[in-house]
GROMACS .gro file of C-alpha atoms in nm:
model
  388
    1MET     CA    1 -14.236   6.693  13.326
    2SER     CA    2 -14.394   6.655  13.002
    3ALA     CA    3 -14.319   7.037  12.939
    4ILE     CA    4 -13.950   6.994  13.009
    5LEU     CA    5 -13.884   6.655  12.783
    6LYS     CA    6 -14.041   6.802  12.489
    7HIS     CA    7 -13.770   7.037  12.424
    8ILE     CA    8 -13.471   6.697  12.459
    9GLN     CA    9 -13.389   6.586  12.102
   10ASP     CA   10 -13.162   6.271  12.104
   11HIS     CA   11 -12.918   6.381  11.812
   12GLU     CA   12 -12.800   6.660  12.078
   13ALA     CA   13 -12.739   6.473  12.346
   14ILE     CA   14 -12.581   6.221  12.066
   15GLU     CA   15 -12.360   6.493  11.869
   16LEU     CA   16 -12.239   6.639  12.266
   17THR     CA   17 -12.127   6.351  12.358
   18GLN     CA   18 -11.887   6.274  12.021
   19GLN     CA   19 -11.785   6.652  12.039
   20LEU     CA   20 -11.668   6.581  12.423
   21ILE     CA   21 -11.479   6.275  12.320
   22ARG     CA   22 -11.333   6.456  12.040
   23ILE     CA   23 -11.118   6.718  12.316
   24PRO     CA   24 -10.824   6.522  12.482
   25SER     CA   25 -10.894   6.538  12.903
   26PHE     CA   26 -10.633   6.315  13.010
   27LEU     CA   27 -10.610   6.321  13.454
   28TRP     CA   28 -10.412   6.690  13.482
   29ARG     CA   29 -10.466   6.803  13.168
   30GLU     CA   30 -10.848   6.910  13.128
   31SER     CA   31 -10.801   7.331  13.083
   32ALA     CA   32 -10.914   7.252  12.711
   33ILE     CA   33 -11.260   7.078  12.772
   34GLY     CA   34 -11.250   7.287  13.074
   35ARG     CA   35 -11.275   7.611  12.829
   36TRP     CA   36 -11.515   7.417  12.596
   37LEU     CA   37 -11.735   7.376  12.827
   38ALA     CA   38 -11.778   7.729  12.947
   39ASP     CA   39 -11.773   7.859  12.613
   40TRP     CA   40 -12.048   7.620  12.558
   41MET     CA   41 -12.285   7.739  12.852
   42THR     CA   42 -12.155   8.111  12.852
   43GLU     CA   43 -12.346   8.102  12.438
   44ARG     CA   44 -12.629   7.952  12.631
   45GLY     CA   45 -12.725   8.213  12.881
   46TYR     CA   46 -12.563   8.057  13.199
   47ASP     CA   47 -12.419   8.236  13.431
   48ILE     CA   48 -12.023   8.078  13.448
   49GLU     CA   49 -11.749   8.051  13.703
   50LEU     CA   50 -11.387   7.919  13.508
   51GLN     CA   51 -11.174   7.787  13.830
   52GLU     CA   52 -10.868   7.747  13.786
   53VAL     CA   53 -10.749   7.422  13.985
   54PRO     CA   54 -10.436   7.449  14.162
   55LEU     CA   55 -10.270   7.132  14.155
   56ARG     CA   56  -9.952   7.020  14.378
   57ASP     CA   57  -9.719   6.988  14.133
   58GLY     CA   58  -9.682   7.358  14.151
   59LYS     CA   59  -9.942   7.315  13.770
   60VAL     CA   60 -10.259   7.431  13.737
   61THR     CA   61 -10.603   7.313  13.502
   62HIS     CA   62 -10.920   7.421  13.479
   63GLN     CA   63 -11.271   7.296  13.567
   64ALA     CA   64 -11.615   7.507  13.463
   65ILE     CA   65 -11.886   7.567  13.658
   66GLY     CA   66 -12.299   7.696  13.520
   67LEU     CA   67 -12.554   7.861  13.677
   68LEU     CA   68 -12.899   7.850  13.630
   69ARG     CA   69 -13.039   8.137  13.878
   70GLY     CA   70 -13.386   8.021  14.073
   71ASP     CA   71 -13.584   8.323  14.296
   72GLY     CA   72 -13.435   8.170  14.582
   73SER     CA   73 -13.752   7.972  14.743
   74GLY     CA   74 -13.657   7.620  14.708
   75PRO     CA   75 -13.328   7.375  14.767
   76SER     CA   76 -13.072   7.400  14.511
   77LEU     CA   77 -12.961   7.126  14.288
   78MET     CA   78 -12.625   7.044  14.129
   79LEU     CA   79 -12.528   6.830  13.850
   80CYS     CA   80 -12.188   6.722  13.877
   81GLY     CA   81 -11.974   6.500  13.587
   82HIS     CA   82 -11.622   6.457  13.568
   83THR     CA   83 -11.428   6.555  13.260
   84ASP     CA   84 -11.130   6.378  13.330
   85THR     CA   85 -11.008   6.075  13.145
   86SER     CA   86 -10.731   5.764  13.206
   87ASP     CA   87 -10.370   5.767  13.038
   88TRP     CA   88 -10.086   5.562  13.040
   89ASN     CA   89  -9.737   5.753  13.086
   90GLY     CA   90  -9.927   6.029  12.882
   91ASP     CA   91 -10.114   5.852  12.603
   92ILE     CA   92 -10.395   5.593  12.526
   93PHE     CA   93 -10.391   5.277  12.693
   94ARG     CA   94 -10.291   4.977  12.482
   95ARG     CA   95 -10.350   5.211  12.185
   96ASP     CA   96 -10.250   4.952  11.930
   97GLN     CA   97 -10.574   4.719  12.054
   98TRP     CA   98 -10.831   5.008  11.952
   99ARG     CA   99 -11.046   4.959  11.614
  100TYR     CA  100 -11.155   5.272  11.616
  101ASP     CA  101 -10.959   5.633  11.644
  102PRO     CA  102 -10.977   5.675  12.055
  103PHE     CA  103 -11.091   6.042  11.999
  104GLY     CA  104 -11.325   6.013  11.676
  105ALA     CA  105 -11.593   5.939  11.840
  106GLU     CA  106 -11.768   5.728  11.598
  107LEU     CA  107 -12.113   5.599  11.579
  108ASP     CA  108 -12.172   5.199  11.494
  109GLY     CA  109 -12.483   5.007  11.571
  110GLY     CA  110 -12.595   5.244  11.747
  111MET     CA  111 -12.274   5.244  12.011
  112ILE     CA  112 -12.014   5.578  12.041
  113TYR     CA  113 -11.680   5.460  12.015
  114GLY     CA  114 -11.395   5.718  12.176
  115LEU     CA  115 -11.171   5.699  12.505
  116GLY     CA  116 -11.377   5.844  12.828
  117ALA     CA  117 -11.723   5.775  12.629
  118LEU     CA  118 -11.897   5.589  12.944
  119ASN     CA  119 -11.648   5.730  13.189
  120MET     CA  120 -11.798   6.008  13.149
  121LYS     CA  121 -11.838   6.231  12.844
  122ALA     CA  122 -12.198   6.061  12.837
  123GLY     CA  123 -12.268   6.149  13.171
  124LEU     CA  124 -12.168   6.523  13.136
  125ALA     CA  125 -12.387   6.554  12.808
  126SER     CA  126 -12.656   6.395  13.002
  127MET     CA  127 -12.671   6.677  13.288
  128LEU     CA  128 -12.593   6.928  12.992
  129ILE     CA  129 -12.890   6.840  12.772
  130ALA     CA  130 -13.096   6.792  13.090
  131ALA     CA  131 -13.021   7.151  13.200
  132GLU     CA  132 -13.062   7.290  12.880
  133ALA     CA  133 -13.428   7.099  12.869
  134ILE     CA  134 -13.535   7.339  13.157
  135ARG     CA  135 -13.366   7.634  13.046
  136ARG     CA  136 -13.593   7.599  12.743
  137SER     CA  137 -13.883   7.553  12.846
  138GLY     CA  138 -13.837   7.867  13.099
  139ALA     CA  139 -13.953   7.688  13.385
  140ALA     CA  140 -13.982   7.901  13.683
  141LEU     CA  141 -13.723   7.772  13.862
  142LYS     CA  142 -13.722   7.814  14.286
  143GLY     CA  143 -13.333   7.791  14.318
  144ASP     CA  144 -13.034   7.796  14.109
  145LEU     CA  145 -12.955   7.494  13.892
  146ILE     CA  146 -12.566   7.442  13.943
  147VAL     CA  147 -12.390   7.252  13.694
  148ALA     CA  148 -12.042   7.116  13.787
  149CYS     CA  149 -11.785   7.010  13.523
  150VAL     CA  150 -11.506   6.941  13.774
  151ILE     CA  151 -11.171   6.789  13.710
  152ALA     CA  152 -10.995   6.469  13.846
  153GLU     CA  153 -11.228   6.295  13.965
  154THR     CA  154 -10.995   5.923  13.906
  155GLY     CA  155 -10.740   6.136  14.044
  156GLY     CA  156 -10.892   6.147  14.408
  157GLY     CA  157 -11.191   6.387  14.324
  158VAL     CA  158 -10.932   6.674  14.344
  159GLY     CA  159 -11.147   6.901  14.123
  160ALA     CA  160 -11.472   6.807  14.401
  161LEU     CA  161 -11.273   6.883  14.655
  162HIS     CA  162 -11.227   7.251  14.513
  163LEU     CA  163 -11.518   7.323  14.414
  164ILE     CA  164 -11.606   7.272  14.760
  165GLU     CA  165 -11.368   7.478  14.892
  166SER     CA  166 -11.443   7.770  14.691
  167GLY     CA  167 -11.784   7.744  14.855
  168CYS     CA  168 -12.037   7.574  14.655
  169ARG     CA  169 -12.271   7.434  14.918
  170PRO     CA  170 -12.611   7.279  14.728
  171ASP     CA  171 -12.850   7.139  14.911
  172TYR     CA  172 -12.866   6.817  14.636
  173CYS     CA  173 -12.597   6.705  14.426
  174ILE     CA  174 -12.677   6.392  14.101
  175VAL     CA  175 -12.326   6.254  13.978
  176THR     CA  176 -12.437   6.100  13.649
  177GLU     CA  177 -12.154   5.857  13.680
  178ALA     CA  178 -12.112   5.571  13.405
  179GLY     CA  179 -12.305   5.239  13.534
  180ASN     CA  180 -12.652   5.061  13.477
  181LEU     CA  181 -12.932   5.390  13.519
  182ASP     CA  182 -12.923   5.284  13.844
  183VAL     CA  183 -13.005   5.493  14.141
  184GLY     CA  184 -12.699   5.469  14.365
  185LEU     CA  185 -12.697   5.586  14.661
  186ILE     CA  186 -12.402   5.480  14.843
  187SER     CA  187 -12.001   5.425  14.664
  188VAL     CA  188 -11.719   5.265  14.806
  189GLY     CA  189 -11.425   5.444  14.920
  190TYR     CA  190 -11.037   5.388  14.837
  191VAL     CA  191 -10.704   5.415  15.002
  192GLN     CA  192 -10.453   5.410  14.757
  193GLY     CA  193 -10.074   5.407  14.883
  194LYS     CA  194  -9.743   5.211  14.819
  195ILE     CA  195  -9.527   4.970  15.033
  196ARG     CA  196  -9.142   5.025  14.972
  197VAL     CA  197  -8.928   4.685  15.065
  198LEU     CA  198  -8.576   4.810  15.161
  199GLY     CA  199  -8.292   4.539  15.093
  200GLU     CA  200  -7.905   4.571  14.966
  201PHE     CA  201  -7.792   4.607  14.639
  202LYS     CA  202  -7.479   4.367  14.574
  203HIS     CA  203  -7.364   4.102  14.353
  204ARG     CA  204  -7.271   3.770  14.383
  205VAL     CA  205  -7.294   3.744  14.751
  206PRO     CA  206  -7.546   3.670  14.980
  207TYR     CA  207  -7.737   3.985  15.039
  208VAL     CA  208  -8.110   4.084  15.130
  209ASN     CA  209  -8.299   4.076  14.825
  210PRO     CA  210  -8.584   4.308  14.830
  211ILE     CA  211  -8.802   4.167  14.491
  212GLU     CA  212  -8.784   3.842  14.732
  213LYS     CA  213  -8.941   3.990  15.029
  214VAL     CA  214  -9.166   4.162  14.841
  215MET     CA  215  -9.343   3.827  14.772
  216LYS     CA  216  -9.425   3.793  15.142
  217VAL     CA  217  -9.613   4.170  15.116
  218VAL     CA  218  -9.801   4.011  14.812
  219ALA     CA  219  -9.907   3.689  15.033
  220ALA     CA  220  -9.977   3.885  15.312
  221PHE     CA  221 -10.244   4.076  15.193
  222SER     CA  222 -10.505   3.821  15.015
  223PRO     CA  223 -10.636   3.745  14.643
  224SER     CA  224 -10.715   4.038  14.423
  225TYR     CA  225 -11.077   4.208  14.510
  226ALA     CA  226 -11.144   3.897  14.717
  227GLN     CA  227 -11.319   4.049  15.061
  228ILE     CA  228 -11.091   4.072  15.366
  229PRO     CA  229 -11.168   3.901  15.681
  230ARG     CA  230 -11.176   4.053  15.966
  231VAL     CA  231 -10.967   4.038  16.218
  232GLU     CA  232 -11.260   3.863  16.419
  233ASP     CA  233 -11.279   3.610  16.179
  234GLY     CA  234 -10.879   3.568  16.147
  235GLY     CA  235 -10.799   3.844  15.906
  236TRP     CA  236 -10.608   4.180  15.960
  237LEU     CA  237 -10.869   4.418  15.910
  238ARG     CA  238 -11.099   4.636  16.129
  239TYR     CA  239 -11.495   4.684  15.990
  240GLN     CA  240 -11.848   4.629  16.006
  241PRO     CA  241 -11.980   4.465  15.751
  242HIS     CA  242 -12.207   4.699  15.519
  243ARG     CA  243 -12.505   4.537  15.418
  244LEU     CA  244 -12.516   4.753  15.066
  245ILE     CA  245 -12.160   4.669  14.979
  246PRO     CA  246 -12.167   4.289  15.032
  247SER     CA  247 -11.774   4.148  14.914
  248TYR     CA  248 -11.615   4.489  15.035
  249PRO     CA  249 -11.348   4.593  15.193
  250SER     CA  250 -11.110   4.447  14.927
  251MET     CA  251 -10.793   4.491  14.823
  252ALA     CA  252 -10.531   4.485  14.500
  253ILE     CA  253 -10.144   4.511  14.420
  254ARG     CA  254 -10.160   4.763  14.126
  255ASP     CA  255  -9.810   4.799  14.053
  256ILE     CA  256  -9.451   4.610  14.177
  257GLU     CA  257  -9.138   4.844  14.042
  258HIS     CA  258  -8.766   4.787  14.133
  259TYR     CA  259  -8.477   5.013  14.188
  260GLN     CA  260  -8.128   4.891  14.304
  261ASP     CA  261  -8.214   4.827  14.674
  262VAL     CA  262  -8.583   4.936  14.692
  263THR     CA  263  -8.896   4.742  14.562
  264THR     CA  264  -9.197   4.938  14.610
  265VAL     CA  265  -9.586   4.792  14.516
  266ALA     CA  266  -9.848   5.014  14.487
  267PHE     CA  267 -10.183   4.913  14.615
  268ASP     CA  268 -10.573   5.040  14.566
  269LEU     CA  269 -10.790   4.922  14.852
  270ARG     CA  270 -11.190   4.970  14.843
  271ILE     CA  271 -11.294   5.058  15.185
  272ILE     CA  272 -11.657   5.073  15.324
  273PRO     CA  273 -11.794   5.327  15.551
  274GLY     CA  274 -11.612   5.329  15.933
  275MET     CA  275 -11.301   5.275  15.780
  276THR     CA  276 -11.066   5.568  15.725
  277GLU     CA  277 -10.746   5.607  15.600
  278ASP     CA  278 -10.616   5.635  15.937
  279SER     CA  279 -10.788   5.327  16.067
  280VAL     CA  280 -10.641   5.143  15.741
  281ARG     CA  281 -10.265   5.259  15.833
  282GLU     CA  282 -10.297   5.130  16.129
  283ASP     CA  283 -10.395   4.798  15.992
  284MET     CA  284 -10.150   4.810  15.755
  285ARG     CA  285  -9.885   4.830  15.938
  286ALA     CA  286  -9.962   4.574  16.189
  287ARG     CA  287 -10.019   4.359  15.909
  288LEU     CA  288  -9.644   4.444  15.798
  289GLU     CA  289  -9.500   4.429  16.127
  290GLN     CA  290  -9.586   4.060  16.146
  291ILE     CA  291  -9.419   4.017  15.883
  292LYS     CA  292  -9.110   4.185  16.045
  293GLN     CA  293  -9.142   3.966  16.359
  294ALA     CA  294  -9.140   3.665  16.139
  295ASP     CA  295  -8.872   3.823  15.920
  296SER     CA  296  -8.603   4.018  16.104
  297GLU     CA  297  -8.424   4.143  15.765
  298PHE     CA  298  -8.787   4.245  15.652
  299GLU     CA  299  -8.735   4.648  15.613
  300TYR     CA  300  -9.054   4.867  15.485
  301GLU     CA  301  -9.190   5.207  15.412
  302LEU     CA  302  -9.571   5.247  15.420
  303VAL     CA  303  -9.651   5.558  15.212
  304ILE     CA  304 -10.012   5.693  15.235
  305PRO     CA  305 -10.152   5.878  15.029
  306GLN     CA  306  -9.975   5.760  14.710
  307SER     CA  307  -9.886   6.056  14.584
  308ASP     CA  308  -9.896   6.463  14.738
  309GLN     CA  309 -10.065   6.496  14.398
  310GLN     CA  310 -10.367   6.279  14.506
  311PRO     CA  311 -10.582   6.236  14.759
  312ASN     CA  312 -10.811   5.877  14.866
  313MET     CA  313 -11.149   5.900  14.865
  314PRO     CA  314 -11.367   5.840  15.192
  315ALA     CA  315 -11.645   5.606  15.210
  316ARG     CA  316 -12.031   5.773  15.343
  317GLU     CA  317 -12.309   5.605  15.447
  318ALA     CA  318 -12.579   5.600  15.193
  319THR     CA  319 -12.817   5.872  15.143
  320SER     CA  320 -13.155   5.798  15.288
  321LEU     CA  321 -13.456   5.690  15.101
  322ASP     CA  322 -13.670   5.948  15.266
  323SER     CA  323 -13.464   6.246  15.039
  324PRO     CA  324 -13.744   6.402  14.847
  325LEU     CA  325 -13.522   6.397  14.526
  326VAL     CA  326 -13.456   6.027  14.565
  327LYS     CA  327 -13.839   5.952  14.556
  328ALA     CA  328 -13.850   6.192  14.274
  329LEU     CA  329 -13.581   6.053  14.066
  330ILE     CA  330 -13.748   5.666  14.106
  331ALA     CA  331 -14.047   5.828  14.005
  332ALA     CA  332 -13.917   5.968  13.712
  333HIS     CA  333 -13.719   5.624  13.593
  334LYS     CA  334 -14.058   5.443  13.619
  335GLN     CA  335 -14.262   5.736  13.413
  336VAL     CA  336 -14.018   5.715  13.138
  337ALA     CA  337 -13.839   5.362  13.171
  338GLY     CA  338 -14.160   5.182  13.272
  339ALA     CA  339 -13.978   5.016  13.515
  340GLU     CA  340 -13.815   5.041  13.884
  341PRO     CA  341 -13.521   5.117  13.883
  342GLU     CA  342 -13.204   4.886  14.101
  343VAL     CA  343 -13.139   5.103  14.407
  344GLY     CA  344 -12.880   5.168  14.630
  345ALA     CA  345 -12.547   5.039  14.539
  346GLY     CA  346 -12.652   4.897  14.201
  347HIS     CA  347 -12.412   4.803  13.914
  348ARG     CA  348 -12.183   5.024  14.098
  349ILE     CA  349 -12.061   4.871  14.357
  350GLY     CA  350 -11.712   4.847  14.402
  351ALA     CA  351 -11.656   5.201  14.276
  352THR     CA  352 -11.624   5.534  14.380
  353ALA     CA  353 -11.732   5.909  14.291
  354ASP     CA  354 -11.727   6.264  14.371
  355SER     CA  355 -12.049   6.222  14.533
  356CYS     CA  356 -11.814   6.092  14.826
  357HIS     CA  357 -11.681   6.487  14.889
  358PHE     CA  358 -11.995   6.626  14.854
  359LYS     CA  359 -12.119   6.392  15.118
  360GLY     CA  360 -11.881   6.492  15.349
  361ALA     CA  361 -11.927   6.840  15.317
  362GLY     CA  362 -12.346   6.824  15.422
  363VAL     CA  363 -12.469   6.803  15.038
  364THR     CA  364 -12.772   6.531  15.014
  365CYS     CA  365 -12.580   6.344  14.704
  366TRP     CA  366 -12.654   6.009  14.500
  367VAL     CA  367 -12.504   5.883  14.158
  368SER     CA  368 -12.791   5.870  13.911
  369GLU     CA  369 -12.649   5.672  13.646
  370CYS     CA  370 -12.592   5.709  13.279
  371SER     CA  371 -12.535   5.430  13.081
  372GLY     CA  372 -12.328   5.395  12.766
  373GLU     CA  373 -12.681   5.317  12.584
  374GLY     CA  374 -12.947   5.549  12.555
  375PHE     CA  375 -12.820   5.745  12.810
  376GLY     CA  376 -13.010   6.045  12.644
  377GLU     CA  377 -13.367   5.896  12.745
  378ILE     CA  378 -13.409   5.945  13.109
  379TYR     CA  379 -13.412   6.250  13.294
  380PRO     CA  380 -13.543   6.373  13.636
  381ASP     CA  381 -13.821   6.576  13.696
  382PHE     CA  382 -13.703   6.896  13.848
  383HIS     CA  383 -14.015   7.108  13.855
  384ALA     CA  384 -13.922   7.230  14.222
  385ILE     CA  385 -13.551   7.239  14.235
  386CYS     CA  386 -13.281   7.495  14.356
  387ARG     CA  387 -13.103   7.732  14.567
  388ARG     CA  388 -12.731   7.779  14.594
   0.00000   0.00000   0.00000
């Protein structure tokens, strides 16, 4: 590993993170950063595919996939990170509360400030510099190293799904999501959707007010992100608890809108392995039917997923501790950091990642977390990697 690590210079990871922050990449509008990343890897000799990703509103965006070829005698490894950052109606969330330019990437007191610095421009920079260290070292790869900069992780993993549909099937995948330098073997999934409560549109006479009716929905689905009891324990969800993800599943009402005779609540339900979109739909419908049985004027529509544009994230089982690259990650972390990493759900408990889609395609996958502090310090031993 020392032969590879000597090709890492801390300032490069910092400067690359800053450059990536300075390229706006709101969800669904990621072509500019995709093209920039494709150019960056092309200049350094990677085989590049700039994928055009169709969106369900008829538009397109782009993601960059780079490749360092091996000799075909060993397993393949993909390093994956997403390019999207969050927005609020097309602009920065709480822009007036930022102390720094959201796209300035200012370095102050050892911290980089900017939109997406943690989630996950630092993760992108980390994997790119790790790949560069391997390339510069001249190490003879036994298989291919794939560097995937995908779109729309916060949009349900549309970029990861497109990559899978394009035929990419690495043997192993490390997702460089934000966290605390843990080795994440498992993530929750989510089911997001809407409940439309129907009423009447009248004035000054008794009428069915959907705003009042929707309060029954809010009350029926428990406090925000508190564990929901199982049906057997008096709750409304069917599941078996998972030892690596205690306190889940849980749910929150994320938004309420009203227009004329319809009040709509948007929800986010974090699910665990064994639960599916279909099982959640059945359980939620049963809960809503309980309200309807007690109130004959209660009418509703359940919409899952929340839009045609954004799929839900499935919950997958944990990656095995016996996986050879899991062992290599743990050993490398200990060698570089001088301590054992937290292994399991770690600091990402309750968070999702594109790893769920790759696992569903049969790829051995985990999250090797990149923190905002010192993210460039830890890189695993890649000496036996890669064949697509």
